[in-house]
């Protein structure tokens, strides 16, 4: 297992040395109680590229993703060691204010989870608690632009007062993305955002991810190889808690270095 | 692959006799179960109907009372000296019957009449005043007159007086407002439940003011903030056990802590409310924890992920969603507190209080204790008062439970 020497454990700067990474993680271990779920993972990602995490179920993709906005803090018994930096600032210290961190690092979950409140309130909640809107009109503007960027505005502009839970699954997921971008984060973490959606809704969200690239550093966990190939420029393959390979998406899918990566993407296991 | 074992079994023959028997047996047991369920429902309904029937039969007459027409001359002398008791006695003696037929408290009606209309002074009027309890009961047909005088519970003299009054047209029945506006009394015809109802209201106000916030905050802390360790486990077990402790134990606790140790006044709504709050607290904590625990974790994650603090997550998202469940649990706890008697007896709320309570620290009684006291009274006239008070208590309970449903639906729709 640990016999493999990952080329990817060198920071992936070899791919694009000129790019300044948004987040850097070094030597991350995650434990649930006594069980180790992530082993010595180091990875960087930037705004310029969408990064996809792939790997078989249970390999730790969600776990490593939750390290970047410290959502593992909310899990009883979870312990994270290692160093994670956002713009060069360590975010793992207990003294760090997770509230501010999570405003800068947004998250979209696998299951759409709108608040059981109005569509408007779903979007307005984040900006309001962070004091991002000075007035009611300001807030209206924030809500509209977030919904527009999520490609949902035309569908919901006449029913902003309806409950977010009355939307279809795909609309709910785009509402959740709009909610995440309404607080204007720098990083967006998406954990299998399309796993509950039909191809049309999936296509919309993939388009959206492509639009958001460059402005936000986006990390997306997916089980769908085509999706990873379509939306990402960087792909990391995880297996059994370790990062086996990380590199340009086109390289990973056409010419992987590791045999196990090849086995996985060609569907031989996983 | 070993070729010995066939991969597929023989296709199932669904029309085989054995399968048909199984099917028939399944249908039969389903029918039996339904019948048993229906039977249980019928039995429960029967008990309820019986309970309501007997209470309403005995209690309906408690809302009516008999009045006697008395000719009263409001002489200025009596009015000026305020001697309405004497005035009433003199006027009653002039009635064409032997013995007492008007209530001991009938004079109050005279005083109120003069207060309402001072021009009455010097005039002679026919006043309808409450009849004495035995006359009232005779008029309502509560006695079996075929029985000998000794065993029927009413004297021959009273029967004769009632017949004479009725023959003279000086007896009528009316709505008994005194029952709704009065307080405890030694005379059944004057006794009312307003004092007890007000006592219940004050007591419950104290109970809810303490048990609701304390219970909800304890539940929030335990469910959302407390670390899971042996101490919180211990607290959880203790709370669950407290909810099952007989209420009389809480009465003993209230007696020891609030009366003997803290020196608070006996018989007061304050102490009653505190005691019932102790009793209701675990119920509210358990209901609130269940409601908070049932809020989907997705909502918590969503709030935390947009950068809400834990406090904001709880108050902006978890609590609004849990509110219907919390309110339902609270109102059920309150309904239980409203019907509670035993712990209140221990802290002295069984005292005879002939007036409405004048504050949280003043002596008071509550509806269920009043019912208990009346049911224990030797006087025949209190039987119908007991049932009538039960009707009032049940109505308040129905009101409270309807409120629970309305509130729950309201908040569920909003959520
Ligand atoms: N809250 C938890 N408590 C204990 N163990 C957990 C917890 N969450 C995850 N694990 C374990 O950690 C490992 C990694 O889980 P994780 O959810 O990160 O996998 P994943 O790659 O996201 O899988 P999937 O693709 O199925 O979502 C698994 O073995 C899982 O059993
Ligand atoms: Mg996962």
PDB file of C-alpha atoms and ligand atoms in Angstrom, chain A residues 32 35 37 56-63 66 75 110 192 223, ligand 1:
ATOM      1  CA  UNK A  32     -12.382   8.701  12.370  1.00  0.00           C
ATOM      2  CA  UNK A  35      -9.691   4.369  11.772  1.00  0.00           C
ATOM      3  CA  UNK A  37      -9.523   7.480   6.305  1.00  0.00           C
ATOM      4  CA  UNK A  56     -13.941   4.164  -5.754  1.00  0.00           C
ATOM      5  CA  UNK A  57     -16.646   4.527  -3.125  1.00  0.00           C
ATOM      6  CA  UNK A  58     -15.268   4.839   0.389  1.00  0.00           C
ATOM      7  CA  UNK A  59     -11.787   5.891  -0.713  1.00  0.00           C
ATOM      8  CA  UNK A  60     -12.040   9.192   1.191  1.00  0.00           C
ATOM      9  CA  UNK A  61     -12.976  11.802  -1.429  1.00  0.00           C
ATOM     10  CA  UNK A  62     -15.655  13.407   0.732  1.00  0.00           C
ATOM     11  CA  UNK A  63     -13.399  13.227   3.752  1.00  0.00           C
ATOM     12  CA  UNK A  66     -14.400  18.393   4.055  1.00  0.00           C
ATOM     13  CA  UNK A  75     -18.120  15.152  12.924  1.00  0.00           C
ATOM     14  CA  UNK A 110     -24.307  15.520  -2.746  1.00  0.00           C
ATOM     15  CA  UNK A 192     -21.017  14.748  -6.217  1.00  0.00           C
ATOM     16  CA  UNK A 223     -18.163   9.125  -9.816  1.00  0.00           C
TER      17      UNK A 223
HETATM   18  N1  LIG C   1     -18.543  10.071  10.008  1.00  0.00           N
HETATM   19  C1  LIG C   1     -17.755   9.012   9.813  1.00  0.00           C
HETATM   20  N2  LIG C   1     -17.432   8.226  10.860  1.00  0.00           N
HETATM   21  C2  LIG C   1     -16.626   7.154  10.665  1.00  0.00           C
HETATM   22  N3  LIG C   1     -16.136   6.785   9.494  1.00  0.00           N
HETATM   23  C3  LIG C   1     -16.444   7.510   8.418  1.00  0.00           C
HETATM   24  C4  LIG C   1     -17.272   8.665   8.528  1.00  0.00           C
HETATM   25  N4  LIG C   1     -17.411   9.217   7.301  1.00  0.00           N
HETATM   26  C5  LIG C   1     -16.690   8.429   6.473  1.00  0.00           C
HETATM   27  N5  LIG C   1     -16.112   7.416   7.143  1.00  0.00           N
HETATM   28  C6  LIG C   1     -15.254   6.389   6.556  1.00  0.00           C
HETATM   29  O1  LIG C   1     -14.163   7.000   5.918  1.00  0.00           O
HETATM   30  C7  LIG C   1     -13.910   6.399   4.673  1.00  0.00           C
HETATM   31  C8  LIG C   1     -13.975   7.432   3.583  1.00  0.00           C
HETATM   32  O2  LIG C   1     -15.299   7.900   3.489  1.00  0.00           O
HETATM   33  P1  LIG C   1     -15.755   9.019   2.476  1.00  0.00           P
HETATM   34  O3  LIG C   1     -17.142   9.363   2.788  1.00  0.00           O
HETATM   35  O4  LIG C   1     -14.769  10.101   2.476  1.00  0.00           O
HETATM   36  O5  LIG C   1     -15.684   8.212   1.106  1.00  0.00           O
HETATM   37  P2  LIG C   1     -16.052   8.721  -0.354  1.00  0.00           P
HETATM   38  O6  LIG C   1     -14.836   8.549  -1.165  1.00  0.00           O
HETATM   39  O7  LIG C   1     -16.648  10.059  -0.307  1.00  0.00           O
HETATM   40  O8  LIG C   1     -17.101   7.646  -0.791  1.00  0.00           O
HETATM   41  P3  LIG C   1     -18.396   7.849  -1.725  1.00  0.00           P
HETATM   42  O9  LIG C   1     -17.867   7.946  -3.106  1.00  0.00           O
HETATM   43  O10 LIG C   1     -19.177   6.604  -1.531  1.00  0.00           O
HETATM   44  O11 LIG C   1     -19.078   9.072  -1.291  1.00  0.00           O
HETATM   45  C9  LIG C   1     -14.931   5.294   4.513  1.00  0.00           C
HETATM   46  O12 LIG C   1     -14.300   4.076   4.833  1.00  0.00           O
HETATM   47  C10 LIG C   1     -15.993   5.595   5.503  1.00  0.00           C
HETATM   48  O13 LIG C   1     -16.518   4.411   6.036  1.00  0.00           O
END
